[in-house]
PDB file of C-alpha atoms in Angstrom:
ATOM      1  CA  UNK A   1      -0.784  40.207  -3.488  1.00  0.00           C
ATOM      2  CA  UNK A   2      -0.808  41.502   0.065  1.00  0.00           C
ATOM      3  CA  UNK A   3      -2.249  38.195   1.273  1.00  0.00           C
ATOM      4  CA  UNK A   4       0.474  36.262  -0.568  1.00  0.00           C
ATOM      5  CA  UNK A   5       3.166  38.464   0.954  1.00  0.00           C
ATOM      6  CA  UNK A   6       1.742  37.897   4.446  1.00  0.00           C
ATOM      7  CA  UNK A   7       1.594  34.126   3.928  1.00  0.00           C
ATOM      8  CA  UNK A   8       5.178  34.128   2.672  1.00  0.00           C
ATOM      9  CA  UNK A   9       6.363  36.288   5.574  1.00  0.00           C
ATOM     10  CA  UNK A  10       4.706  34.142   8.242  1.00  0.00           C
ATOM     11  CA  UNK A  11       6.002  30.900   6.712  1.00  0.00           C
ATOM     12  CA  UNK A  12       9.551  32.158   6.249  1.00  0.00           C
ATOM     13  CA  UNK A  13      10.814  31.358   9.803  1.00  0.00           C
ATOM     14  CA  UNK A  14       9.773  27.697   9.445  1.00  0.00           C
ATOM     15  CA  UNK A  15      11.438  27.525   6.025  1.00  0.00           C
ATOM     16  CA  UNK A  16      14.650  29.020   7.407  1.00  0.00           C
ATOM     17  CA  UNK A  17      14.669  26.555  10.308  1.00  0.00           C
ATOM     18  CA  UNK A  18      14.450  23.555   7.953  1.00  0.00           C
ATOM     19  CA  UNK A  19      16.917  24.979   5.426  1.00  0.00           C
ATOM     20  CA  UNK A  20      19.516  25.798   8.070  1.00  0.00           C
ATOM     21  CA  UNK A  21      19.240  22.291   9.469  1.00  0.00           C
ATOM     22  CA  UNK A  22      20.664  20.874   6.220  1.00  0.00           C
ATOM     23  CA  UNK A  23      23.347  23.557   6.140  1.00  0.00           C
ATOM     24  CA  UNK A  24      24.314  22.779   9.729  1.00  0.00           C
ATOM     25  CA  UNK A  25      24.916  19.079   9.012  1.00  0.00           C
ATOM     26  CA  UNK A  26      27.133  19.895   6.035  1.00  0.00           C
ATOM     27  CA  UNK A  27      29.088  22.493   7.992  1.00  0.00           C
ATOM     28  CA  UNK A  28      29.658  20.191  10.981  1.00  0.00           C
ATOM     29  CA  UNK A  29      30.906  17.458   8.651  1.00  0.00           C
ATOM     30  CA  UNK A  30      33.540  19.885   7.346  1.00  0.00           C
ATOM     31  CA  UNK A  31      34.950  19.996  10.883  1.00  0.00           C
ATOM     32  CA  UNK A  32      34.602  16.258  11.475  1.00  0.00           C
ATOM     33  CA  UNK A  33      36.398  15.264   8.274  1.00  0.00           C
ATOM     34  CA  UNK A  34      39.636  16.433   9.907  1.00  0.00           C
ATOM     35  CA  UNK A  35      39.275  13.668  12.513  1.00  0.00           C
ATOM     36  CA  UNK A  36      37.917  10.486  10.947  1.00  0.00           C
ATOM     37  CA  UNK A  37      35.239   8.901   8.798  1.00  0.00           C
ATOM     38  CA  UNK A  38      33.952   7.273  11.972  1.00  0.00           C
ATOM     39  CA  UNK A  39      33.216  10.690  13.466  1.00  0.00           C
ATOM     40  CA  UNK A  40      31.222  11.634  10.362  1.00  0.00           C
ATOM     41  CA  UNK A  41      29.319   8.340  10.457  1.00  0.00           C
ATOM     42  CA  UNK A  42      28.559   8.834  14.140  1.00  0.00           C
ATOM     43  CA  UNK A  43      27.195  12.328  13.602  1.00  0.00           C
ATOM     44  CA  UNK A  44      24.957  11.046  10.819  1.00  0.00           C
ATOM     45  CA  UNK A  45      23.541   8.385  13.145  1.00  0.00           C
ATOM     46  CA  UNK A  46      23.177  10.817  16.027  1.00  0.00           C
ATOM     47  CA  UNK A  47      21.444  13.400  13.836  1.00  0.00           C
ATOM     48  CA  UNK A  48      18.729  10.875  12.986  1.00  0.00           C
ATOM     49  CA  UNK A  49      18.080  10.340  16.698  1.00  0.00           C
ATOM     50  CA  UNK A  50      18.110  14.064  17.378  1.00  0.00           C
ATOM     51  CA  UNK A  51      15.690  14.739  14.523  1.00  0.00           C
ATOM     52  CA  UNK A  52      13.291  12.110  15.853  1.00  0.00           C
ATOM     53  CA  UNK A  53      13.127  13.982  19.163  1.00  0.00           C
ATOM     54  CA  UNK A  54      13.284  17.527  17.830  1.00  0.00           C
ATOM     55  CA  UNK A  55      10.804  17.021  14.980  1.00  0.00           C
ATOM     56  CA  UNK A  56       8.315  15.393  17.337  1.00  0.00           C
ATOM     57  CA  UNK A  57       8.491  18.445  19.577  1.00  0.00           C
ATOM     58  CA  UNK A  58       8.424  20.794  16.581  1.00  0.00           C
ATOM     59  CA  UNK A  59       5.190  19.129  15.482  1.00  0.00           C
ATOM     60  CA  UNK A  60       3.681  20.059  18.840  1.00  0.00           C
ATOM     61  CA  UNK A  61       5.024  23.605  18.557  1.00  0.00           C
ATOM     62  CA  UNK A  62       3.601  24.013  15.049  1.00  0.00           C
ATOM     63  CA  UNK A  63       0.269  22.814  16.423  1.00  0.00           C
ATOM     64  CA  UNK A  64       0.370  25.679  18.926  1.00  0.00           C
ATOM     65  CA  UNK A  65       1.025  28.233  16.179  1.00  0.00           C
ATOM     66  CA  UNK A  66      -2.530  28.516  14.749  1.00  0.00           C
ATOM     67  CA  UNK A  67      -4.007  28.583  18.262  1.00  0.00           C
ATOM     68  CA  UNK A  68      -1.749  31.450  19.321  1.00  0.00           C
ATOM     69  CA  UNK A  69      -2.217  33.195  15.989  1.00  0.00           C
ATOM     70  CA  UNK A  70      -6.029  33.006  16.229  1.00  0.00           C
ATOM     71  CA  UNK A  71      -6.115  34.394  19.758  1.00  0.00           C
ATOM     72  CA  UNK A  72      -3.663  37.147  18.847  1.00  0.00           C
ATOM     73  CA  UNK A  73      -5.871  38.184  15.937  1.00  0.00           C
ATOM     74  CA  UNK A  74      -8.943  38.048  18.184  1.00  0.00           C
ATOM     75  CA  UNK A  75      -7.215  40.284  20.736  1.00  0.00           C
ATOM     76  CA  UNK A  76      -7.442  37.679  23.507  1.00  0.00           C
ATOM     77  CA  UNK A  77      -4.159  38.103  25.359  1.00  0.00           C
ATOM     78  CA  UNK A  78      -5.246  35.737  28.137  1.00  0.00           C
ATOM     79  CA  UNK A  79      -5.846  32.839  25.758  1.00  0.00           C
ATOM     80  CA  UNK A  80      -2.746  33.681  23.745  1.00  0.00           C
ATOM     81  CA  UNK A  81      -0.520  33.549  26.804  1.00  0.00           C
ATOM     82  CA  UNK A  82      -2.343  30.475  28.115  1.00  0.00           C
ATOM     83  CA  UNK A  83      -1.629  28.626  24.851  1.00  0.00           C
ATOM     84  CA  UNK A  84       2.003  29.721  25.047  1.00  0.00           C
ATOM     85  CA  UNK A  85       2.332  28.567  28.668  1.00  0.00           C
ATOM     86  CA  UNK A  86       0.739  25.172  28.046  1.00  0.00           C
ATOM     87  CA  UNK A  87       2.794  24.674  24.909  1.00  0.00           C
ATOM     88  CA  UNK A  88       5.986  25.608  26.744  1.00  0.00           C
ATOM     89  CA  UNK A  89       5.162  23.196  29.569  1.00  0.00           C
ATOM     90  CA  UNK A  90       4.596  20.329  27.106  1.00  0.00           C
ATOM     91  CA  UNK A  91       7.759  21.169  25.176  1.00  0.00           C
ATOM     92  CA  UNK A  92       9.752  21.253  28.417  1.00  0.00           C
ATOM     93  CA  UNK A  93       8.427  17.866  29.504  1.00  0.00           C
ATOM     94  CA  UNK A  94       9.040  16.216  26.137  1.00  0.00           C
ATOM     95  CA  UNK A  95      12.548  17.628  25.804  1.00  0.00           C
ATOM     96  CA  UNK A  96      13.452  16.493  29.317  1.00  0.00           C
ATOM     97  CA  UNK A  97      12.268  12.973  28.444  1.00  0.00           C
ATOM     98  CA  UNK A  98      14.283  13.036  25.223  1.00  0.00           C
ATOM     99  CA  UNK A  99      17.360  14.292  27.057  1.00  0.00           C
ATOM    100  CA  UNK A 100      17.085  11.583  29.710  1.00  0.00           C
ATOM    101  CA  UNK A 101      16.627   8.873  27.075  1.00  0.00           C
ATOM    102  CA  UNK A 102      19.809   9.873  25.244  1.00  0.00           C
ATOM    103  CA  UNK A 103      21.840  10.423  28.422  1.00  0.00           C
ATOM    104  CA  UNK A 104      20.770   7.150  30.048  1.00  0.00           C
ATOM    105  CA  UNK A 105      20.799   4.855  27.004  1.00  0.00           C
ATOM    106  CA  UNK A 106      23.432   6.092  24.538  1.00  0.00           C
ATOM    107  CA  UNK A 107      25.027   2.661  24.094  1.00  0.00           C
ATOM    108  CA  UNK A 108      21.677   1.041  23.325  1.00  0.00           C
ATOM    109  CA  UNK A 109      20.804   3.791  20.846  1.00  0.00           C
ATOM    110  CA  UNK A 110      24.140   3.442  19.061  1.00  0.00           C
ATOM    111  CA  UNK A 111      23.546  -0.305  18.987  1.00  0.00           C
ATOM    112  CA  UNK A 112      20.581   0.320  16.687  1.00  0.00           C
ATOM    113  CA  UNK A 113      23.087   1.589  14.116  1.00  0.00           C
ATOM    114  CA  UNK A 114      25.478  -1.354  14.633  1.00  0.00           C
ATOM    115  CA  UNK A 115      28.120   1.040  15.908  1.00  0.00           C
ATOM    116  CA  UNK A 116      31.715  -0.156  16.010  1.00  0.00           C
ATOM    117  CA  UNK A 117      33.833  -0.057  19.138  1.00  0.00           C
ATOM    118  CA  UNK A 118      35.698   2.922  17.705  1.00  0.00           C
ATOM    119  CA  UNK A 119      32.426   4.808  17.348  1.00  0.00           C
ATOM    120  CA  UNK A 120      31.286   3.833  20.823  1.00  0.00           C
ATOM    121  CA  UNK A 121      34.584   5.009  22.323  1.00  0.00           C
ATOM    122  CA  UNK A 122      33.675   8.653  21.741  1.00  0.00           C
ATOM    123  CA  UNK A 123      30.040   8.417  20.657  1.00  0.00           C
ATOM    124  CA  UNK A 124      28.570   7.629  24.077  1.00  0.00           C
ATOM    125  CA  UNK A 125      30.044  10.713  25.723  1.00  0.00           C
ATOM    126  CA  UNK A 126      29.317  12.834  22.636  1.00  0.00           C
ATOM    127  CA  UNK A 127      25.626  11.933  22.730  1.00  0.00           C
ATOM    128  CA  UNK A 128      25.401  12.844  26.391  1.00  0.00           C
ATOM    129  CA  UNK A 129      27.054  16.201  25.768  1.00  0.00           C
ATOM    130  CA  UNK A 130      24.813  17.143  22.842  1.00  0.00           C
ATOM    131  CA  UNK A 131      21.651  15.914  24.565  1.00  0.00           C
ATOM    132  CA  UNK A 132      21.986  18.717  27.109  1.00  0.00           C
ATOM    133  CA  UNK A 133      21.039  21.167  24.339  1.00  0.00           C
ATOM    134  CA  UNK A 134      17.547  19.739  23.734  1.00  0.00           C
ATOM    135  CA  UNK A 135      15.669  21.708  26.375  1.00  0.00           C
ATOM    136  CA  UNK A 136      17.091  25.067  25.300  1.00  0.00           C
ATOM    137  CA  UNK A 137      16.443  24.136  21.666  1.00  0.00           C
ATOM    138  CA  UNK A 138      12.766  23.487  22.408  1.00  0.00           C
ATOM    139  CA  UNK A 139      12.298  26.651  24.446  1.00  0.00           C
ATOM    140  CA  UNK A 140      13.990  28.848  21.838  1.00  0.00           C
ATOM    141  CA  UNK A 141      11.830  27.358  19.095  1.00  0.00           C
ATOM    142  CA  UNK A 142       8.704  27.925  21.187  1.00  0.00           C
ATOM    143  CA  UNK A 143       9.610  31.586  21.677  1.00  0.00           C
ATOM    144  CA  UNK A 144      10.383  31.900  17.960  1.00  0.00           C
ATOM    145  CA  UNK A 145       6.952  30.473  17.147  1.00  0.00           C
ATOM    146  CA  UNK A 146       5.328  32.895  19.590  1.00  0.00           C
ATOM    147  CA  UNK A 147       6.944  35.769  17.702  1.00  0.00           C
ATOM    148  CA  UNK A 148       5.762  34.232  14.437  1.00  0.00           C
ATOM    149  CA  UNK A 149       2.188  34.083  15.770  1.00  0.00           C
ATOM    150  CA  UNK A 150       2.262  37.690  16.974  1.00  0.00           C
ATOM    151  CA  UNK A 151       3.532  39.159  13.679  1.00  0.00           C
ATOM    152  CA  UNK A 152       7.115  39.683  14.845  1.00  0.00           C
ATOM    153  CA  UNK A 153       8.566  37.742  11.924  1.00  0.00           C
ATOM    154  CA  UNK A 154      11.967  39.434  12.108  1.00  0.00           C
ATOM    155  CA  UNK A 155      12.455  38.366  15.723  1.00  0.00           C
ATOM    156  CA  UNK A 156      11.349  34.828  14.889  1.00  0.00           C
ATOM    157  CA  UNK A 157      13.841  34.547  12.026  1.00  0.00           C
ATOM    158  CA  UNK A 158      16.618  36.068  14.141  1.00  0.00           C
ATOM    159  CA  UNK A 159      16.248  33.312  16.743  1.00  0.00           C
ATOM    160  CA  UNK A 160      16.453  30.578  14.102  1.00  0.00           C
ATOM    161  CA  UNK A 161      19.516  32.190  12.530  1.00  0.00           C
ATOM    162  CA  UNK A 162      21.188  32.423  15.945  1.00  0.00           C
ATOM    163  CA  UNK A 163      20.461  28.775  16.737  1.00  0.00           C
ATOM    164  CA  UNK A 164      21.888  27.176  13.639  1.00  0.00           C
ATOM    165  CA  UNK A 165      24.288  29.729  12.216  1.00  0.00           C
ATOM    166  CA  UNK A 166      25.248  32.951  14.000  1.00  0.00           C
ATOM    167  CA  UNK A 167      26.131  31.311  17.326  1.00  0.00           C
ATOM    168  CA  UNK A 168      26.788  27.731  16.234  1.00  0.00           C
ATOM    169  CA  UNK A 169      29.439  28.463  13.616  1.00  0.00           C
ATOM    170  CA  UNK A 170      31.696  30.576  15.900  1.00  0.00           C
ATOM    171  CA  UNK A 171      31.176  28.054  18.711  1.00  0.00           C
ATOM    172  CA  UNK A 172      32.286  25.206  16.445  1.00  0.00           C
ATOM    173  CA  UNK A 173      35.376  27.101  15.335  1.00  0.00           C
ATOM    174  CA  UNK A 174      36.446  28.249  18.809  1.00  0.00           C
ATOM    175  CA  UNK A 175      35.706  25.051  20.734  1.00  0.00           C
ATOM    176  CA  UNK A 176      37.258  22.867  18.043  1.00  0.00           C
ATOM    177  CA  UNK A 177      40.495  24.827  18.512  1.00  0.00           C
ATOM    178  CA  UNK A 178      40.306  24.497  22.305  1.00  0.00           C
ATOM    179  CA  UNK A 179      39.030  20.940  22.841  1.00  0.00           C
ATOM    180  CA  UNK A 180      39.464  19.210  19.462  1.00  0.00           C
ATOM    181  CA  UNK A 181      36.717  16.625  18.768  1.00  0.00           C
ATOM    182  CA  UNK A 182      34.945  17.146  22.093  1.00  0.00           C
ATOM    183  CA  UNK A 183      34.742  20.845  21.287  1.00  0.00           C
ATOM    184  CA  UNK A 184      32.516  20.092  18.302  1.00  0.00           C
ATOM    185  CA  UNK A 185      30.018  18.313  20.540  1.00  0.00           C
ATOM    186  CA  UNK A 186      30.210  21.089  23.147  1.00  0.00           C
ATOM    187  CA  UNK A 187      29.384  23.695  20.508  1.00  0.00           C
ATOM    188  CA  UNK A 188      25.760  22.528  20.350  1.00  0.00           C
ATOM    189  CA  UNK A 189      24.755  23.084  23.994  1.00  0.00           C
ATOM    190  CA  UNK A 190      26.834  26.286  24.032  1.00  0.00           C
ATOM    191  CA  UNK A 191      25.028  27.729  20.998  1.00  0.00           C
ATOM    192  CA  UNK A 192      21.582  26.612  22.196  1.00  0.00           C
ATOM    193  CA  UNK A 193      22.122  28.083  25.666  1.00  0.00           C
ATOM    194  CA  UNK A 194      23.195  31.479  24.334  1.00  0.00           C
ATOM    195  CA  UNK A 195      20.331  31.451  21.817  1.00  0.00           C
ATOM    196  CA  UNK A 196      17.801  30.766  24.568  1.00  0.00           C
ATOM    197  CA  UNK A 197      19.157  33.636  26.667  1.00  0.00           C
ATOM    198  CA  UNK A 198      18.890  35.968  23.669  1.00  0.00           C
ATOM    199  CA  UNK A 199      15.372  34.724  22.832  1.00  0.00           C
ATOM    200  CA  UNK A 200      14.241  35.185  26.434  1.00  0.00           C
ATOM    201  CA  UNK A 201      15.694  38.701  26.508  1.00  0.00           C
ATOM    202  CA  UNK A 202      13.976  39.542  23.202  1.00  0.00           C
ATOM    203  CA  UNK A 203      10.624  38.357  24.519  1.00  0.00           C
ATOM    204  CA  UNK A 204      11.000  40.340  27.741  1.00  0.00           C
ATOM    205  CA  UNK A 205      11.967  43.423  25.723  1.00  0.00           C
ATOM    206  CA  UNK A 206       8.960  43.132  23.417  1.00  0.00           C
ATOM    207  CA  UNK A 207       6.576  42.815  26.365  1.00  0.00           C
ATOM    208  CA  UNK A 208       8.166  45.802  28.074  1.00  0.00           C
ATOM    209  CA  UNK A 209       8.045  47.831  24.853  1.00  0.00           C
ATOM    210  CA  UNK A 210       4.341  47.291  24.121  1.00  0.00           C
ATOM    211  CA  UNK A 211       2.615  46.270  27.357  1.00  0.00           C
ATOM    212  CA  UNK A 212      -0.766  47.692  26.268  1.00  0.00           C
ATOM    213  CA  UNK A 213      -0.916  46.046  22.860  1.00  0.00           C
ATOM    214  CA  UNK A 214      -3.330  43.255  23.718  1.00  0.00           C
ATOM    215  CA  UNK A 215      -5.306  45.315  26.227  1.00  0.00           C
ATOM    216  CA  UNK A 216      -6.222  47.807  23.504  1.00  0.00           C
ATOM    217  CA  UNK A 217      -7.273  45.016  21.168  1.00  0.00           C
ATOM    218  CA  UNK A 218      -9.480  43.459  23.828  1.00  0.00           C
ATOM    219  CA  UNK A 219     -11.149  46.819  24.536  1.00  0.00           C
ATOM    220  CA  UNK A 220     -11.859  47.307  20.846  1.00  0.00           C
ATOM    221  CA  UNK A 221     -13.280  43.825  20.593  1.00  0.00           C
ATOM    222  CA  UNK A 222     -15.622  44.412  23.546  1.00  0.00           C
ATOM    223  CA  UNK A 223     -16.809  47.742  22.119  1.00  0.00           C
ATOM    224  CA  UNK A 224     -17.636  46.141  18.776  1.00  0.00           C
ATOM    225  CA  UNK A 225     -19.487  43.367  20.555  1.00  0.00           C
ATOM    226  CA  UNK A 226     -21.709  45.771  22.508  1.00  0.00           C
ATOM    227  CA  UNK A 227     -22.600  47.682  19.343  1.00  0.00           C
TER     228      UNK A 227
END
């Protein structure tokens, strides 16, 4: 039973991330319905493009999870942090490429969905605005996965909730009131930026709180080895 509870706890952040993604689309459409069916159709097309980029990067991040988890359990802080650094570097590079692709070729991407002129009139700028959130999205997810690997499940879930609910929903409501349709697109980079800042602060706090955690594990491992 304890093993089942641990498996459930460690898998919960990934489940929440996927579940909130569906909720987010539905919630955004509730805002877009006030403008036009074209806006809803555009967001559906854009979300497919975004998921192609984000899910590719998430696959890489999930590949880092067992590596970080193994080294955490083995008490190897050096390898744990090395895996995190390399994973973060790859995520950064891939998200920058995805951002550039959407910013530089929004018209061509919309052309794949046979977008109308009405959709192109606001869709090109909307894609460029939302693409600026990709890097912060990737970094926040990487930090969340690091927490998941190091048994800080609550912190991992908190980051996912911030990304797609706690910060996004207020941002949508406020920016929609201020900037109308453009405010909805601006809500995504705003929420992702604030989430990344919170995630970074949480990680710095955890390291400051327990700086000797991995050192003690490594010492215990070496003592057992010499016995």
